[in-house]
Coordinates of C-alpha atoms in Angstrom, one line a residue:
X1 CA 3.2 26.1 7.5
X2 CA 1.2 29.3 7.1
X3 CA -0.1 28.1 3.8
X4 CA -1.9 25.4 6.1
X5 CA -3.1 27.5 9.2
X6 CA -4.5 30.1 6.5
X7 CA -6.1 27.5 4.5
X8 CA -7.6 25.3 7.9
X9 CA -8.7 28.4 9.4
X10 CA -10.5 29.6 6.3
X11 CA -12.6 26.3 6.2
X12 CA -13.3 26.3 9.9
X13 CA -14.4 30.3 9.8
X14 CA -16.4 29.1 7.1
X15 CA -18.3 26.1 8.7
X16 CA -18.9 27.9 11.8
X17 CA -20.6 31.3 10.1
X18 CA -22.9 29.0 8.4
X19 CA -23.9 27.1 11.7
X20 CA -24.1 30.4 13.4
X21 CA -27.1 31.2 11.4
X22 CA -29.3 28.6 12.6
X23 CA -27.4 28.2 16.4
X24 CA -27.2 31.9 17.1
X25 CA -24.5 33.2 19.0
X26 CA -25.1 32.6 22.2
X27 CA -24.9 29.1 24.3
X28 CA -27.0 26.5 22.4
X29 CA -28.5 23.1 23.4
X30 CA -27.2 21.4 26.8
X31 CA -25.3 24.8 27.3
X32 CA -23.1 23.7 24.0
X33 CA -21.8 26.0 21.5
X34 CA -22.7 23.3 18.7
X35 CA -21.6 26.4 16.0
X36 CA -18.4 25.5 17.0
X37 CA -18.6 21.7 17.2
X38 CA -20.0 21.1 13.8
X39 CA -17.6 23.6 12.4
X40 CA -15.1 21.3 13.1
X41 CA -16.9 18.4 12.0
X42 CA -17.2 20.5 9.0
X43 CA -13.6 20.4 8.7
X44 CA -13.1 16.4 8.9
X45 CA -16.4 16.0 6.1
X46 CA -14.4 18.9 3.7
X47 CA -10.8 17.0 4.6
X48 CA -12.5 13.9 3.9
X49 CA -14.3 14.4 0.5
X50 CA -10.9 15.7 -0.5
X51 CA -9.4 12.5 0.4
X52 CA -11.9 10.4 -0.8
X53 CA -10.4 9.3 -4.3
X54 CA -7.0 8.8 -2.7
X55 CA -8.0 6.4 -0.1
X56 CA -9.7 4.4 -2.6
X57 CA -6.5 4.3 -4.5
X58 CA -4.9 3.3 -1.4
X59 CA -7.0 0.6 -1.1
X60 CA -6.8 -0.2 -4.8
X61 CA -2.8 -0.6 -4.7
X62 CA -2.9 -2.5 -0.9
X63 CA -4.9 -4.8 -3.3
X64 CA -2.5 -5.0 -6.3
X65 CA 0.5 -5.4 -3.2
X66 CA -1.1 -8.4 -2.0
X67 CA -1.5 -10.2 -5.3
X68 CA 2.4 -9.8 -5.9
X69 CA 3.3 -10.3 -2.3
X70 CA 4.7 -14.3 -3.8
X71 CA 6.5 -12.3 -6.6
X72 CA 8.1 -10.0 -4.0
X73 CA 9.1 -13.0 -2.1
X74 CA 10.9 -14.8 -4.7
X75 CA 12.7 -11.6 -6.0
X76 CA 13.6 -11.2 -2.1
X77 CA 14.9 -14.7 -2.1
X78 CA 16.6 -14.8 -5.8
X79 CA 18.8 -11.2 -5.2
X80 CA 19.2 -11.7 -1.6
X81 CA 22.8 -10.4 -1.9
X82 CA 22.5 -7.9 -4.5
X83 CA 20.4 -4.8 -3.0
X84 CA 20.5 -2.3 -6.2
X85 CA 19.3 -4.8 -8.6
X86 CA 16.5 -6.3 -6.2
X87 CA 15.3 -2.7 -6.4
X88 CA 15.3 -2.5 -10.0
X89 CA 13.4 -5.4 -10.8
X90 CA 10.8 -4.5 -7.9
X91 CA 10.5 -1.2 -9.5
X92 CA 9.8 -3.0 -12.8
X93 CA 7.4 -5.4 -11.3
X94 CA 5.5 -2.2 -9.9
X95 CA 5.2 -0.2 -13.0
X96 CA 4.2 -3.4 -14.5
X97 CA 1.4 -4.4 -12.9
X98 CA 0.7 -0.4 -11.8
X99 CA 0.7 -0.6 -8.2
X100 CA 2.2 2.3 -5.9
X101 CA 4.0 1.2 -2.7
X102 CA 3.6 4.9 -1.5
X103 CA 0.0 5.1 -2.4
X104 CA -0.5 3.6 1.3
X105 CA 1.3 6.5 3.0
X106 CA -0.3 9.3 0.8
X107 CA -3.5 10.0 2.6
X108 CA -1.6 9.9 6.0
X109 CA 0.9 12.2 4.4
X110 CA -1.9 14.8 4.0
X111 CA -3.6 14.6 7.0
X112 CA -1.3 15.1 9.0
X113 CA -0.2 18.9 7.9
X114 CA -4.4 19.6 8.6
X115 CA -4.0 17.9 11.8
X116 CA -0.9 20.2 12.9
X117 CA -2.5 22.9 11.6
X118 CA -6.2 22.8 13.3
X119 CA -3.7 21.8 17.0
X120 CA -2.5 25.5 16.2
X121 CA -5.3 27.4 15.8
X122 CA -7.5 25.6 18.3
X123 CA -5.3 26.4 20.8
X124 CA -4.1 29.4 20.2
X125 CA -7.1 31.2 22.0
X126 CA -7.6 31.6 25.1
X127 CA -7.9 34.1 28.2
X128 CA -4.4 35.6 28.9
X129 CA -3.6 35.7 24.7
X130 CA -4.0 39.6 23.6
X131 CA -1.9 39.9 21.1
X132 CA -2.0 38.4 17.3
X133 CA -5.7 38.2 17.5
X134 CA -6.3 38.8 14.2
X135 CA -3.9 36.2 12.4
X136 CA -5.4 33.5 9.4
X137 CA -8.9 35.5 9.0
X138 CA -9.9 35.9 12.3
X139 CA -12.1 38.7 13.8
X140 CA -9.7 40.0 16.9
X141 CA -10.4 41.5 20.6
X142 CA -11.0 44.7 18.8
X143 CA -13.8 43.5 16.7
X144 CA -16.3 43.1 20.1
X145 CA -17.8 40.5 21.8
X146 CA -19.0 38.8 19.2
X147 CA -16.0 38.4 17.1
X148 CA -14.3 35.1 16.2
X149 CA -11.7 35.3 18.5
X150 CA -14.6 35.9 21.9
X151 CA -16.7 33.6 20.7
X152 CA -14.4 31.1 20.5
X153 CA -12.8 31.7 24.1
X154 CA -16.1 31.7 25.5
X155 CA -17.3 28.7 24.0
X156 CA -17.8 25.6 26.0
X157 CA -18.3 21.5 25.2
X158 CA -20.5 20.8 28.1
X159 CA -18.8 23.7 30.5
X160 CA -15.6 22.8 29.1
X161 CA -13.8 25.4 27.3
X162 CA -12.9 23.9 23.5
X163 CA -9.3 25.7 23.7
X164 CA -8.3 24.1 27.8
X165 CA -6.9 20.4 27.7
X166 CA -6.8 18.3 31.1
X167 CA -3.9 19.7 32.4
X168 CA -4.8 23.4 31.8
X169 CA -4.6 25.0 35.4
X170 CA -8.2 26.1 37.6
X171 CA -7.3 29.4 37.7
X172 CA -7.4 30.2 34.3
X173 CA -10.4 28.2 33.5
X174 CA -11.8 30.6 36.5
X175 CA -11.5 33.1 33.9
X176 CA -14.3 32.2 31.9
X177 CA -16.2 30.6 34.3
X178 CA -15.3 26.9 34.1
X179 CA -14.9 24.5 36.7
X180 CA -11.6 22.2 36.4
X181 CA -13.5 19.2 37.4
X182 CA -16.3 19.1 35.1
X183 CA -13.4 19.8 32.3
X184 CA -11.1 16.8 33.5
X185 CA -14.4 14.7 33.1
X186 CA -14.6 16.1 29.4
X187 CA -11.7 15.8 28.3
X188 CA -11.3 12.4 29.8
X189 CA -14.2 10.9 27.9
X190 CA -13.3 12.6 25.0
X191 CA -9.8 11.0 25.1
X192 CA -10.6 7.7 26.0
X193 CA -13.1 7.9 22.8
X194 CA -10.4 9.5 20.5
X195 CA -8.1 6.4 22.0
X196 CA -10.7 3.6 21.3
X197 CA -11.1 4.9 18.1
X198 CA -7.9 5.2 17.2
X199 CA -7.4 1.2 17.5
X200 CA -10.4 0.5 16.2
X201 CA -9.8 2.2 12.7
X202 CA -6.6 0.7 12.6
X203 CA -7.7 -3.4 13.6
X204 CA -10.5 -3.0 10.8
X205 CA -8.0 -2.1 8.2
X206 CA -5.2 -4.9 9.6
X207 CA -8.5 -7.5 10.1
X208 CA -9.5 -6.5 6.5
X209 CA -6.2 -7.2 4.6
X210 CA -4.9 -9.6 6.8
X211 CA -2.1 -9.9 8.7
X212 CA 1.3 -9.9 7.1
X213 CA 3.4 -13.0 6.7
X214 CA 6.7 -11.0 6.8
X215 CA 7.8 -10.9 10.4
X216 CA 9.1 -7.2 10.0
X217 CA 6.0 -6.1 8.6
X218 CA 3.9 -7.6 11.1
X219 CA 6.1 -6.2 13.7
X220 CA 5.0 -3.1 12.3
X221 CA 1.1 -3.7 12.1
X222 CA 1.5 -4.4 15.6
X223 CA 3.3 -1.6 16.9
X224 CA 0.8 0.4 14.6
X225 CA -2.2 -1.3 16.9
X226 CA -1.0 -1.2 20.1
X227 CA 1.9 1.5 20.3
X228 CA 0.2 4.4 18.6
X229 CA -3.0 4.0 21.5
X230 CA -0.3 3.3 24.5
X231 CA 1.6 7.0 23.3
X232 CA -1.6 8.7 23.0
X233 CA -2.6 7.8 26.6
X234 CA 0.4 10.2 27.4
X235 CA -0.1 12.7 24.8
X236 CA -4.2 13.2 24.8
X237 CA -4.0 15.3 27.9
X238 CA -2.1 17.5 26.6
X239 CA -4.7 18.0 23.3
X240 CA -6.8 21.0 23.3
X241 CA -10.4 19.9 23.6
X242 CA -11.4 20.7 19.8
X243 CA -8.4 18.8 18.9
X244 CA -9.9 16.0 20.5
X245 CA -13.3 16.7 18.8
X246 CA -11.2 16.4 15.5
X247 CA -9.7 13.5 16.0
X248 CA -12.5 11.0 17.4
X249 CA -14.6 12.6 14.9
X250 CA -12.4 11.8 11.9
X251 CA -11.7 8.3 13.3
X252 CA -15.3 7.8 13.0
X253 CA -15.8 8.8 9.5
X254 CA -12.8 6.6 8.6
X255 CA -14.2 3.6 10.1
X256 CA -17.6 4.5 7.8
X257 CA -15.5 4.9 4.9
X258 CA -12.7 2.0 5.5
X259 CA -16.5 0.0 6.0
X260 CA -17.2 1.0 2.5
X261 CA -14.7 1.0 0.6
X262 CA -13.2 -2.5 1.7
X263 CA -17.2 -4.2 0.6
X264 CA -16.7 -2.4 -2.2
X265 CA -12.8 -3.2 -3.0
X266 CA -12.6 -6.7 -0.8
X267 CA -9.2 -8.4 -0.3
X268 CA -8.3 -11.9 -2.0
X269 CA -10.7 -14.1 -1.4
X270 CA -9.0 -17.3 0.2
X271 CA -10.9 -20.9 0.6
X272 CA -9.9 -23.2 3.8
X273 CA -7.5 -25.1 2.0
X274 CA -5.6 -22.3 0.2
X275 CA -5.6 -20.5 3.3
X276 CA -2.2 -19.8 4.4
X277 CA -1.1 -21.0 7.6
X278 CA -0.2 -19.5 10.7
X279 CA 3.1 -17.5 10.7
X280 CA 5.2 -19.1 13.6
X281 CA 3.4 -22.5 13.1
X282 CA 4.8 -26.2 11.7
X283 CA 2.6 -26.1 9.1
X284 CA 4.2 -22.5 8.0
X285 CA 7.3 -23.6 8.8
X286 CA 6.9 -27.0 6.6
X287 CA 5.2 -24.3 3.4
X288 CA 8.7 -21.9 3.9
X289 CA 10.6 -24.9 3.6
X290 CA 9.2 -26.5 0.8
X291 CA 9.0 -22.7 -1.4
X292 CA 13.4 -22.6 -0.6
X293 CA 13.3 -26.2 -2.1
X294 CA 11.5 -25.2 -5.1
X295 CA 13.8 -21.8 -5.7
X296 CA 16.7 -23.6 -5.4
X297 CA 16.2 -26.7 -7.5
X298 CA 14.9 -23.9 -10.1
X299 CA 18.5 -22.0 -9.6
X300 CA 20.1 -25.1 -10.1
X301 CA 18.5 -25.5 -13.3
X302 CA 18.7 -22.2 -14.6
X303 CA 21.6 -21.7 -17.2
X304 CA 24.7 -19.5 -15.1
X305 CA 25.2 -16.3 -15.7
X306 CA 26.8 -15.1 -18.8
X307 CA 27.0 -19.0 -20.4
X308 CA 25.9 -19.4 -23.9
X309 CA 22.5 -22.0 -24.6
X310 CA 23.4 -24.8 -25.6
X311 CA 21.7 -25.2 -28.9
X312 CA 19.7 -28.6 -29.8
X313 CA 21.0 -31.1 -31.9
X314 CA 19.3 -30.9 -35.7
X315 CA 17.7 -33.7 -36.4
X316 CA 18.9 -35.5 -39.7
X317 CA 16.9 -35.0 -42.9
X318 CA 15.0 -38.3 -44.1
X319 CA 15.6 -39.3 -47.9
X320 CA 12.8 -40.8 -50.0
X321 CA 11.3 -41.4 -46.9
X322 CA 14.0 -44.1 -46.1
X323 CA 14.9 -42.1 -42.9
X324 CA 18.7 -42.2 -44.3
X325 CA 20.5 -39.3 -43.9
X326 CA 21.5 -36.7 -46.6
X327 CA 25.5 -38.2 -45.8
X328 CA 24.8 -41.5 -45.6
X329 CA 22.5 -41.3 -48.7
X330 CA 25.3 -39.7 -50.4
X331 CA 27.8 -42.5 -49.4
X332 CA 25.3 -45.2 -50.3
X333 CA 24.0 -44.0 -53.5
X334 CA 27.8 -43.6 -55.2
X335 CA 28.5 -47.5 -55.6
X336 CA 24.8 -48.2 -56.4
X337 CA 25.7 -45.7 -59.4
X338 CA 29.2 -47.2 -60.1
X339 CA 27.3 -50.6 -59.9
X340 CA 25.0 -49.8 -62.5
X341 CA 27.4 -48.5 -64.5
X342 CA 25.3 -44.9 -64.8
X343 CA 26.7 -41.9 -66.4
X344 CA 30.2 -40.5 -64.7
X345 CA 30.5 -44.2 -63.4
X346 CA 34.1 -45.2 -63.5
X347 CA 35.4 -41.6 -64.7
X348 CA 39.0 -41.3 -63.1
X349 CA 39.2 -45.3 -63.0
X350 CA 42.0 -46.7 -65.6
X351 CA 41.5 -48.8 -68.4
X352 CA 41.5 -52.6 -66.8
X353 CA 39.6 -51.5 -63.6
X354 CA 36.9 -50.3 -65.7
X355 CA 37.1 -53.9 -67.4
X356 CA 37.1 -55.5 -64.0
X357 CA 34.1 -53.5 -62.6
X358 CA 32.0 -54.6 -66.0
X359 CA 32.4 -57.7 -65.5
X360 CA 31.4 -57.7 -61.7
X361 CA 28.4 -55.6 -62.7
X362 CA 27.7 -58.5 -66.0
X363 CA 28.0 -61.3 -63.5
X364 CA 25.6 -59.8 -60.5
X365 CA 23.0 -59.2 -63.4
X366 CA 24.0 -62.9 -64.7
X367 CA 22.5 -64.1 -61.3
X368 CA 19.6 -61.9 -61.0
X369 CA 18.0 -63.2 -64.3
X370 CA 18.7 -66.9 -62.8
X371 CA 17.0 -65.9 -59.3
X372 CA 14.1 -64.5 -61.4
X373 CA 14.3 -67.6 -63.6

């Protein structure tokens, strides 16, 4: 993790030099060291232009997900028992339609090294730490009064000091002139806004894309927007004050950004009628019921695996337009020949059939003529 706590560090040194410039160095407005505050918004707006592209990628494949969430389904259903090649055909269906299951996970994925990293730093100064002063690009103790490190202890959020969380003892907030009271306010405000944040980032993104029809998954949604606010009622006290800063800070620039990007990139639109019912309901019930219907008269049709189609039956050939077969002209047409005593007629007959067959042919044209007649 160095690579990170060098890297954060070097963005938040950055930030706050700049702001130094036009806050000085000493206490600023409403006795806040607003240097130090919008160096760490500085480090959510620099986090978050560098996330910008992948969120709205993530955004792009949630979309893509939910247009092949009845695909999904049916490959679910069709290799229920076969795991492996449910897998490979979902993989194919994904690189065919170029949407990235893990593209949802990505951004999270980043964030979350920055996040440990900045919970480092922020909290590694404070009044009884002398040694290591110097580490990721800091000015130390021995720099003066002014250096990083000083500056940094020194600082307070409205006479609360940005390294001390809401269980950090009296005495040592003593040190630095802080009263434990005024910080437990603080950094019970700030926690209850990091909190309400938290939940509100993540219902604009479940409202957005709906909720899932998959009981498993929505189990998850849910545990996603009640659990993670329910453990961080525990946790937040424990959060360094700056920590805190971060992370209502970059809750509010994700519900800007979620704001934009989901106008922008808007889930299906559904009408009232096509609208899905409710999971759990009769109506959804009625809907599942009907969709195993339709699979399974469609298995039942479907040729078994590894037989041979059967091939259709070639239609016969009209003759002349007579609609007589190529056979049956065949078998007609020889005694009309023999009849008319045409060439070949008669070949391997002997001598008094022939004489026989002449005379049958003279006769029938004996009665033509008198028909005619």
């Amino acid at each position: 993790m160095e690579w990170a706590y060098d890297g954060v560090s070097w963005v938040l040194l950055f930030w706050h030099d700049l702001w130094t410039k036009v806050f000085g160095s000493e206490n600023g407005f409403l006795q806040t060291d607003w240097a130090w505050v919008l160096a760490i918004v500085g480090v959510v707006i620099t986090l978050r232009v560098i996330l910008f592209p992948l969120f709205v990628k993530q955004i792009q494949s949630q979309r893509a997900m939910q247009k092949l969430a009845p695909e999904i389904k049916a490959l679910q259903e069709r290799y229920k028992g076969d795991r492996e090649t449910l897998q490979k055909e979902m993989m194919e269906l994904y690189r065919k339609e170029k949407a990235n299951p893990l593209m949802g996970c990505l951004p999270i994925l980043i964030q979350m090294p920055v996040f440990l990293a900045l919970f480092h730093i922020l909290r590694r100064p404070d009044p009884d730490q002398t040694k290591n002063t110097d580490l990721y690009g800091w000015s130390g103790l021995d720099a003066g009064q002014l250096s990083d490190w000083n500056t940094y202890v020194h600082a307070k959020l409205f006479g609360a000091p940005f390294w001390s969380t809401f269980l950090t003892p009296a005495d040592q907030l003593a040190s630095v002139n802080a009263a434990s009271l005024n910080v437990k306010l603080v950094a019970g405000v700030l926690g209850a806004a990091m909190i309400l944040t938290t939940f509100l980032t993540t219902r604009q993104m479940i409202l957005k894309t709906g909720w899932n029809e998959d009981p498993n998954q929505r189990m998850i949604q849910k545990v996603m927007l009640y659990g993670i606010p329910v453990i961080m009622i525990f946790s937040a006290g424990a959060f360094p004050i700056g920590v805190v800063i971060y992370w209502t800070v970059n809750n509010l620039f994700s519900l800007g950004q979620q704001q934009y990007v989901l106008h922008k990139y808007p889930p299906p639109a559904q009408s009232a009628s096509a609208k899905p019912p409710k999971p759990g309901s009769k109506a959804h019930e009625k809907m599942l019921e009907e969709q195993r219907e339709a699979e399974q008269r469609r298995k039942d049709l479907a040729p078994k695996p590894g037989q041979k189609p059967k091939k259709a039956a070639e239609p016969k050939k009209p003759v002349n337009g007579t609609g007589v077969s190529g056979a049956a002209a065949n078998d007609s047409e020889e005694p009309k020949a023999t009849a008319k005593g045409g060439p070949g007629a008669g070949k391997n007959l002997s001598r008094s059939e022939r004489i026989a067959r002449a005379k049958k042919v003279s006769g029938a044209q004996q009665a033509s003529k008198k028909k005619k007649g």
